[in-house]
PDB file of C-alpha atoms in Angstrom:
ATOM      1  CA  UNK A  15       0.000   0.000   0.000  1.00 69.00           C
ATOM      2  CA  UNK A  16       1.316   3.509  -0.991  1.00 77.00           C
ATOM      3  CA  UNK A  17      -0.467   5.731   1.554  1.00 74.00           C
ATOM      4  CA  UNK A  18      -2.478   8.345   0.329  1.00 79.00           C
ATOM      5  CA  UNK A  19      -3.312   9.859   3.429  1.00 82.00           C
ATOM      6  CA  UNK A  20      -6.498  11.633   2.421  1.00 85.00           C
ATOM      7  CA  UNK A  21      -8.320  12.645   5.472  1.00 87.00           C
ATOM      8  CA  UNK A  22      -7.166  13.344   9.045  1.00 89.00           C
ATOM      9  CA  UNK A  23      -9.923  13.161  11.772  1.00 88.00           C
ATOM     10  CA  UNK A  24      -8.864  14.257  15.645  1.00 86.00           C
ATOM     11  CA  UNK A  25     -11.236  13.956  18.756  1.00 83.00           C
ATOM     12  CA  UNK A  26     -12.081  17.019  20.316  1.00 84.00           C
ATOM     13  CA  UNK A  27     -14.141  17.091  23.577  1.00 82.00           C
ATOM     14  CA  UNK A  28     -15.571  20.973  22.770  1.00 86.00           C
ATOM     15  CA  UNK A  29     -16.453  20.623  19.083  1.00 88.00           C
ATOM     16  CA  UNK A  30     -17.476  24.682  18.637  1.00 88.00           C
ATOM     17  CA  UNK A  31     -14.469  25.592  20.744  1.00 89.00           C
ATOM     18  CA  UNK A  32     -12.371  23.259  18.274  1.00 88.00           C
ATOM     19  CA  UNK A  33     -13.954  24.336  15.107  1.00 90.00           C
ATOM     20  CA  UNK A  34     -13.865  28.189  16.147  1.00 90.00           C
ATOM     21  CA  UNK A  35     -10.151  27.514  17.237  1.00 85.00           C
ATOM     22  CA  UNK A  36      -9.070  25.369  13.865  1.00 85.00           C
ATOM     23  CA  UNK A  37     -11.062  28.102  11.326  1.00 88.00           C
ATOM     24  CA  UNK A  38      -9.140  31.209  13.069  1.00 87.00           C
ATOM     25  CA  UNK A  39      -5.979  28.933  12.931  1.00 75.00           C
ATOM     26  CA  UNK A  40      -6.068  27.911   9.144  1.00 82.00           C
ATOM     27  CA  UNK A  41      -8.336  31.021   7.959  1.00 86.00           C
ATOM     28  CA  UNK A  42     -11.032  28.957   6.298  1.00 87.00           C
ATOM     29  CA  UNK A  43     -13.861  30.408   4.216  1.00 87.00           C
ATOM     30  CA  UNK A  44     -17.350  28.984   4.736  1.00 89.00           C
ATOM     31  CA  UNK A  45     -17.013  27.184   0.904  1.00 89.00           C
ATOM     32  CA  UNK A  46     -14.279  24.980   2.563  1.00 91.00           C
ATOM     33  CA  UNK A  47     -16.640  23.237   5.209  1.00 91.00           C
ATOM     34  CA  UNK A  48     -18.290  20.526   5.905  1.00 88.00           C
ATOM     35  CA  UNK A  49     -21.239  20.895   9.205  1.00 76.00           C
ATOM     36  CA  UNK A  50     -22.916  17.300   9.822  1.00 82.00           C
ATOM     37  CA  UNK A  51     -24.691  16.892  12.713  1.00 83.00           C
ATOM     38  CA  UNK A  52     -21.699  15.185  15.213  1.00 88.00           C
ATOM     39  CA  UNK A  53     -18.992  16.838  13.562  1.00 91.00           C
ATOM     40  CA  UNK A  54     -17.559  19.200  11.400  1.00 92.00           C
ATOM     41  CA  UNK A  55     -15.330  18.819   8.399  1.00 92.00           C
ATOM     42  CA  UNK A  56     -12.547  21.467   6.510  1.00 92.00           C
ATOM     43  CA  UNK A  57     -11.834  20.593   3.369  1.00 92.00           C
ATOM     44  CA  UNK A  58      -8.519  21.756   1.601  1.00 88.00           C
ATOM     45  CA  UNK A  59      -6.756  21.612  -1.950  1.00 84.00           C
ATOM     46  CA  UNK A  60      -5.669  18.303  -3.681  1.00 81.00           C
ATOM     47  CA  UNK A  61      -8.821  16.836  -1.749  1.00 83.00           C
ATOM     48  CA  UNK A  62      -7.485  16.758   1.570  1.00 87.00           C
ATOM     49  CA  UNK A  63     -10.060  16.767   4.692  1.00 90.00           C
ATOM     50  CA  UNK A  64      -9.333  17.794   8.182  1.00 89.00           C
ATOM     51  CA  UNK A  65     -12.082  16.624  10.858  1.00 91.00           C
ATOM     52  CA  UNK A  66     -13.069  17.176  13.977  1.00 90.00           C
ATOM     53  CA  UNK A  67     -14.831  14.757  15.998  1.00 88.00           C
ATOM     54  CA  UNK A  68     -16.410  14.105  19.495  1.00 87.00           C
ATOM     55  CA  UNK A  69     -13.283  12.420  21.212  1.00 81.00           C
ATOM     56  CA  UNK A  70     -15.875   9.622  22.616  1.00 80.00           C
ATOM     57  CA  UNK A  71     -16.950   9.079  19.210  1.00 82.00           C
ATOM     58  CA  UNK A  72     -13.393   8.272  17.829  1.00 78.00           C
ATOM     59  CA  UNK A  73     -13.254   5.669  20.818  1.00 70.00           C
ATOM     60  CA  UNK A  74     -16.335   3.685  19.710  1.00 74.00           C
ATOM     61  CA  UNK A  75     -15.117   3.642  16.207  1.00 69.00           C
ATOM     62  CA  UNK A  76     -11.884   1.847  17.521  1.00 63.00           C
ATOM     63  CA  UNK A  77     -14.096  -0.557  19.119  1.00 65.00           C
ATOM     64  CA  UNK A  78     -13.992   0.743  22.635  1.00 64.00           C
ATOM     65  CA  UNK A  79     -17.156   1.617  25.081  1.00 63.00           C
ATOM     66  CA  UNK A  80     -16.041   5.102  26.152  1.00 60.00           C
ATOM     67  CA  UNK A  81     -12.676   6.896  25.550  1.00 55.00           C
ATOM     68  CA  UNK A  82     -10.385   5.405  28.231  1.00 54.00           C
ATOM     69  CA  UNK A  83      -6.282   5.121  28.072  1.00 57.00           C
ATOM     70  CA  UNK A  84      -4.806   3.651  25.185  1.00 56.00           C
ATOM     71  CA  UNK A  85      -7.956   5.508  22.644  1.00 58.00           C
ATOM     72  CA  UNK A  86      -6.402   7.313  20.034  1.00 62.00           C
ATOM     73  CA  UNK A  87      -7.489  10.835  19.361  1.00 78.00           C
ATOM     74  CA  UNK A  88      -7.678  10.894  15.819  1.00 81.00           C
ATOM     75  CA  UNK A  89      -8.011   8.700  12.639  1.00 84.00           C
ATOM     76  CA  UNK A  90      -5.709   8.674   9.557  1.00 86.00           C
ATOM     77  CA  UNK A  91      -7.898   8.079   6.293  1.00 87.00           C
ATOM     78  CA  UNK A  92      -6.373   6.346   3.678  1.00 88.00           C
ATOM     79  CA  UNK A  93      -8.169   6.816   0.313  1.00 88.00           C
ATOM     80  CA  UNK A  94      -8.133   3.613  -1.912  1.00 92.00           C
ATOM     81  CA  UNK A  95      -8.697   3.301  -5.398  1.00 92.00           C
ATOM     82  CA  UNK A  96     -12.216   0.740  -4.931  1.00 94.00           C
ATOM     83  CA  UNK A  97     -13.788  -1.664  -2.803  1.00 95.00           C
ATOM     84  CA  UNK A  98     -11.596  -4.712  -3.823  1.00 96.00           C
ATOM     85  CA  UNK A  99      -8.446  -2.238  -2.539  1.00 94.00           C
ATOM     86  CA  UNK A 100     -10.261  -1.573   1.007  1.00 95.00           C
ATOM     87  CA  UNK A 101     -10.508  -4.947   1.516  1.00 96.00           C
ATOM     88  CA  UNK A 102      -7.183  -6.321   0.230  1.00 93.00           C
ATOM     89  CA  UNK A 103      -5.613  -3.408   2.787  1.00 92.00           C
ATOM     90  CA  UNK A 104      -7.522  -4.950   5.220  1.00 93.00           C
ATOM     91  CA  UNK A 105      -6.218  -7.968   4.970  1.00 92.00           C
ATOM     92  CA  UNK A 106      -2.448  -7.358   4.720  1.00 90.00           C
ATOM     93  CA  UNK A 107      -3.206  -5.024   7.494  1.00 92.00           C
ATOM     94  CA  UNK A 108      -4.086  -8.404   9.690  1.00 92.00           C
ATOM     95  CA  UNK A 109      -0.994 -10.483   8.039  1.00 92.00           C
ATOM     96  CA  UNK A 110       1.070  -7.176   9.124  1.00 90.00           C
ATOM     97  CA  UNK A 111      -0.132  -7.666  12.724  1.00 87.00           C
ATOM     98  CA  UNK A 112      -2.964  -5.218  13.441  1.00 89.00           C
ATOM     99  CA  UNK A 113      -6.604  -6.005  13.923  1.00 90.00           C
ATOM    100  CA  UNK A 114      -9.901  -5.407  12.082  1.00 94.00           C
ATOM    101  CA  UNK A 115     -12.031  -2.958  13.665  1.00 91.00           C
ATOM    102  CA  UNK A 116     -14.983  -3.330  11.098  1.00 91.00           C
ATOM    103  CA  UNK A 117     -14.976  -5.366   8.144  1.00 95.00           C
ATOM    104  CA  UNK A 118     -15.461  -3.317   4.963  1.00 94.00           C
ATOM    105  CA  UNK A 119     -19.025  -1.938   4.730  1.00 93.00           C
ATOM    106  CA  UNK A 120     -21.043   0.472   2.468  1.00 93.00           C
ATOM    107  CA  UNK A 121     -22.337   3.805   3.856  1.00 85.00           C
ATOM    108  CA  UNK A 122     -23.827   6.920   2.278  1.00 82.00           C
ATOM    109  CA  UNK A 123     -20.101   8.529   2.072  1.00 80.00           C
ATOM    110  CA  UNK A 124     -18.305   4.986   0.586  1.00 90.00           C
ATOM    111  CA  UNK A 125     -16.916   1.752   1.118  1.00 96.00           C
ATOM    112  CA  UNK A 126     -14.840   2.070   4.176  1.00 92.00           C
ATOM    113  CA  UNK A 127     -13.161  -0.565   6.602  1.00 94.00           C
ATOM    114  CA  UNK A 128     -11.472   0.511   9.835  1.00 92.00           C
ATOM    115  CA  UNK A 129      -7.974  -1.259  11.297  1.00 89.00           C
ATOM    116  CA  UNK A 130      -5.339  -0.940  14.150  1.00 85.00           C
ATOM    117  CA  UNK A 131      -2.063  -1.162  13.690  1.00 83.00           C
ATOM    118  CA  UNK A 132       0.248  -2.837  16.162  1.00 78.00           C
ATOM    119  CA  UNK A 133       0.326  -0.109  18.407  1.00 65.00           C
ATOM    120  CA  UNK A 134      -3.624   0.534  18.315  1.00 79.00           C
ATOM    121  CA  UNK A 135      -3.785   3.348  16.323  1.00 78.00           C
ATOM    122  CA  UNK A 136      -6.632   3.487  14.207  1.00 85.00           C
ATOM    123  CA  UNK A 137      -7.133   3.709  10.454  1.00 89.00           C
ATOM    124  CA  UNK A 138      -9.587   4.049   8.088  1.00 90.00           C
ATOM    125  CA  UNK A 139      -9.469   2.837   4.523  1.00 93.00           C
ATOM    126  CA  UNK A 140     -11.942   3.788   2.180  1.00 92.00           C
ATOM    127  CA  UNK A 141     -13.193   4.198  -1.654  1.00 93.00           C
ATOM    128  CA  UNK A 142     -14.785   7.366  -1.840  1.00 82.00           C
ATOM    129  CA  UNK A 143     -14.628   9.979  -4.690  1.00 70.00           C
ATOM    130  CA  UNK A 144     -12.446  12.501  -4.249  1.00 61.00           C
ATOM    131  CA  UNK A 145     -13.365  15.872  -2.471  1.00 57.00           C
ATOM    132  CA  UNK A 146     -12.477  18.927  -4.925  1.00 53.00           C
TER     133      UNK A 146
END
């Protein structure tokens, strides 16, 4: 896999503080985001996406019941070319030594799968089109 780190997603626990904070920081326009209703997301040139995210949110996407030591606070997005790439990452991702999270599934945004790596970080892989 050559990494095309597409979208990077951090937990926040104050997600107006974060956004105001974030959209001062990088001087974003209001045509470069993304509201949905649990988080926001800033999207940048070359289809890059910076999101913020309830921090207790990230922790039940890495499979845990509440955010609790050892949770990452963000999610590195890797964009693959289709749905037979997600999974095929997913699987060397297992033969590498990390662990499924959730097996590749369909939502209204993709084809996405989401693995640790050996140290628990979470990733996401998915085949989405890309943002311009």
């Amino acid at each position: 896999m050559k990494p095309e780190i597409s979208i990077i997603t951090i937990g926040v626990d104050d997600l107006e503080r974060a956004f105001a904070f974030y959209r001062a920081l990088f001087d974003i326009g209001d045509d470069q985001i993304g509201p949905g209703e649990d988080h926001v997301a800033f999207f940048f040139e070359n289809g890059m996406s910076f999101v913020l995210y309830p921090r207790g949110q990230i922790a039940h996407t890495a499979g845990k019941s509440e955010a609790v030591a050892g949770t990452p606070g963000f999610v590195l997005s890797h964009r693959a070319p289709d749905e037979a790439s997600v999974d095929e990452i997913l699987e060397r991702a297992v033969v590498a030594g990390g662990a499924v999270i959730t097996e590749g599934t369909q939502s209204e945004w993709g084809y996405s799968a989401y693995f640790e790596d050996s140290e628990g970080n979470v990733w996401e892989v998915m085949a989405t089109p890309p943002i311009n």
